[in-house]
XYZ file of C-alpha atoms in Angstrom:
216
model
C 96.049 -16.127 -5.969
C 92.372 -14.823 -5.849
C 89.429 -17.205 -6.060
C 86.660 -16.477 -8.589
C 83.114 -15.882 -7.295
C 80.542 -18.548 -8.105
C 78.238 -17.553 -10.968
C 75.122 -19.112 -9.363
C 75.188 -16.701 -6.426
C 72.339 -14.146 -6.721
C 72.206 -10.747 -5.072
C 69.924 -10.076 -2.120
C 68.177 -7.364 -4.112
C 67.032 -9.798 -6.793
C 65.750 -12.266 -4.174
C 63.554 -9.710 -2.344
C 59.865 -9.718 -3.462
C 58.530 -6.701 -5.293
C 56.578 -4.250 -3.069
C 54.084 -3.563 -5.885
C 53.203 -7.241 -6.224
C 52.394 -7.413 -2.471
C 50.712 -4.046 -1.768
C 48.799 -3.346 -5.011
C 47.793 -6.462 -6.927
C 46.879 -6.104 -10.542
C 43.193 -5.539 -11.262
C 41.459 -8.451 -12.955
C 41.382 -8.293 -16.701
C 38.071 -7.477 -18.394
C 36.480 -10.047 -20.636
C 34.462 -8.407 -23.409
C 32.197 -10.437 -25.670
C 30.395 -8.586 -28.486
C 26.781 -9.450 -29.252
C 25.671 -9.944 -32.823
C 23.559 -6.993 -33.910
C 25.091 -4.604 -31.378
C 25.861 -4.568 -27.697
C 28.311 -6.462 -25.549
C 28.761 -8.563 -22.444
C 31.615 -7.640 -20.137
C 32.931 -9.470 -17.076
C 35.471 -7.987 -14.679
C 36.199 -9.738 -11.403
C 32.908 -10.186 -9.504
C 30.862 -7.867 -11.719
C 29.185 -8.386 -15.072
C 27.343 -6.008 -17.430
C 25.245 -6.247 -20.558
C 25.212 -3.117 -22.721
C 23.315 -2.123 -25.860
C 24.841 -0.860 -29.081
C 25.018 2.695 -27.660
C 26.983 1.464 -24.641
C 24.123 1.920 -22.158
C 23.935 -0.592 -19.293
C 20.924 -2.924 -19.499
C 21.861 -5.535 -16.879
C 24.427 -5.150 -14.101
C 25.507 -7.712 -11.512
C 27.955 -6.615 -8.832
C 28.657 -7.670 -5.224
C 25.635 -9.969 -5.136
C 23.211 -7.261 -6.341
C 21.508 -7.300 -9.755
C 19.928 -4.420 -11.686
C 17.871 -4.437 -14.904
C 17.450 -1.086 -16.664
C 15.556 0.056 -19.745
C 17.309 3.330 -20.683
C 14.723 4.091 -23.351
C 11.259 2.592 -23.793
C 9.369 0.075 -21.678
C 10.553 -2.753 -19.478
C 8.273 -5.775 -19.785
C 8.200 -9.040 -17.895
C 6.124 -11.548 -19.868
C 5.102 -15.123 -19.191
C 2.490 -16.012 -21.850
C 2.041 -19.553 -20.545
C 3.124 -19.190 -16.940
C 3.322 -16.913 -13.906
C 5.473 -13.937 -13.034
C 6.760 -14.463 -9.497
C 8.561 -11.801 -7.454
C 10.239 -13.110 -4.323
C 12.044 -11.019 -1.739
C 13.485 -11.843 1.639
C 12.677 -8.430 3.150
C 10.694 -5.972 1.031
C 9.374 -5.108 -2.440
C 9.249 -1.365 -3.217
C 7.750 0.228 -6.346
C 8.400 3.891 -7.205
C 6.976 5.890 -10.103
C 8.570 9.192 -11.147
C 12.119 10.484 -11.087
C 11.470 12.921 -8.215
C 9.810 10.368 -5.935
C 11.133 10.623 -2.375
C 9.570 7.378 -1.149
C 8.026 4.354 -2.909
C 4.300 4.534 -3.667
C 3.936 0.808 -3.001
C 5.848 -0.981 -0.285
C 5.271 -4.664 0.461
C 7.030 -5.987 3.525
C 6.922 -9.140 5.580
C 4.540 -7.571 8.139
C 2.907 -4.598 6.345
C 1.774 -3.319 2.944
C 1.828 0.457 2.365
C 0.268 2.361 -0.558
C 0.839 6.112 -0.879
C -0.765 8.083 -3.703
C -2.941 11.124 -4.365
C -5.616 8.856 -5.822
C -6.220 5.105 -5.553
C -8.820 3.287 -7.674
C -9.821 -0.349 -7.301
C -12.225 -1.967 -9.780
C -13.471 -5.491 -9.249
C -16.592 -7.536 -9.877
C -16.340 -9.126 -6.422
C -14.305 -7.711 -3.546
C -13.683 -8.994 -0.049
C -11.619 -7.702 2.867
C -10.930 -9.949 5.850
C -9.184 -8.292 8.797
C -9.016 -8.716 12.555
C -9.069 -4.913 12.913
C -9.636 -2.217 10.273
C -9.625 1.605 10.431
C -10.653 4.197 7.848
C -9.428 7.790 8.336
C -10.786 10.293 5.834
C -11.759 13.974 5.689
C -14.797 13.003 3.613
C -16.178 9.528 2.886
C -18.860 8.841 0.275
C -20.533 5.450 -0.231
C -22.859 4.752 -3.166
C -24.553 1.372 -3.461
C -27.793 -0.177 -4.655
C -27.986 -2.336 -1.526
C -25.960 -1.886 1.664
C -26.157 -4.646 4.261
C -24.445 -4.554 7.652
C -24.359 -7.312 10.233
C -22.605 -6.383 13.471
C -22.587 -7.518 17.079
C -22.461 -3.939 18.416
C -22.919 -0.697 16.473
C -21.677 2.640 17.867
C -21.934 6.045 16.170
C -20.506 9.301 17.542
C -21.122 12.473 15.520
C -21.692 16.198 16.015
C -24.669 16.200 13.630
C -26.597 13.426 11.853
C -28.759 14.156 8.812
C -30.857 11.346 7.286
C -32.993 11.612 4.161
C -35.125 8.735 2.932
C -38.385 8.114 1.155
C -39.446 5.345 3.536
C -37.853 4.335 6.817
C -38.583 1.061 8.616
C -36.992 0.185 11.947
C -37.700 -2.970 13.926
C -36.457 -3.623 17.440
C -37.107 -6.923 19.166
C -36.556 -5.809 22.761
C -36.038 -2.146 23.697
C -35.800 1.070 21.665
C -34.704 3.991 23.840
C -33.977 7.598 22.942
C -32.308 9.957 25.405
C -32.122 13.579 24.327
C -32.126 17.116 25.639
C -35.062 18.070 23.401
C -37.223 16.055 21.001
C -39.303 17.579 18.216
C -41.322 15.579 15.716
C -42.883 17.334 12.722
C -45.469 15.318 10.794
C -46.941 16.696 7.573
C -50.114 14.588 7.429
C -50.936 11.833 9.927
C -49.260 10.767 13.154
C -50.412 7.373 14.434
C -49.265 5.550 17.534
C -50.332 1.941 18.160
C -49.404 0.181 21.391
C -50.788 -2.297 23.896
C -50.230 0.139 26.772
C -49.274 3.811 26.634
C -47.827 5.826 29.513
C -47.352 9.596 29.269
C -45.685 11.337 32.192
C -44.499 14.943 32.579
C -42.804 16.473 35.605
C -44.319 19.938 35.035
C -47.123 20.222 32.488
C -48.691 18.492 29.485
C -50.578 20.417 26.811
C -52.722 19.068 23.970
C -53.865 21.557 21.343
C -56.103 20.814 18.407
C -59.400 21.689 16.792
C -60.817 18.410 18.066
C -59.553 16.196 20.817
C -61.284 12.826 20.897
C -60.838 10.546 23.882
C -62.268 7.076 24.172
């Protein structure tokens, strides 16, 4: 007489886990919340998006990065009664133009870089404080009503120096020395030299030419 199999016994095939549930988990479901007046907010896993009524992305947050976009029109950050603060751990880069290869303004922790065909700065009072400063330009023009310079040591190296002035006044407390290959002074009217002692010395010859030469 044959014994009947127990009904509670399950097959090995039914006890084995599904390969799909282990290898390819289901993607997280998307949560979509419509916004009154148009647009929506969607959340899927670790990413979130805010879209306008045309479906264009305005705000995106994904993998710890956030992006704010104005697909059409201006993007404004306003604080009528407060400040607008931008904080970055490494760098702030500003680019203008779709075909820009590198940012025009780059602010880093150790350097600030500005790159543009033309830079204009307008201010009632300006001040630059630096331990070392360099200006490299093909042509430099300075226009001012009054220009004052106070330096410990002044050095000028040039191929040619041209000065034009209505009046020129120079005052030296100790020594004024000029070393040149040739010196030529052209005076239109009167040449006057006042000194306590005058020494004139020539290695070869000295010539004085004039209608009248008065000595003593």
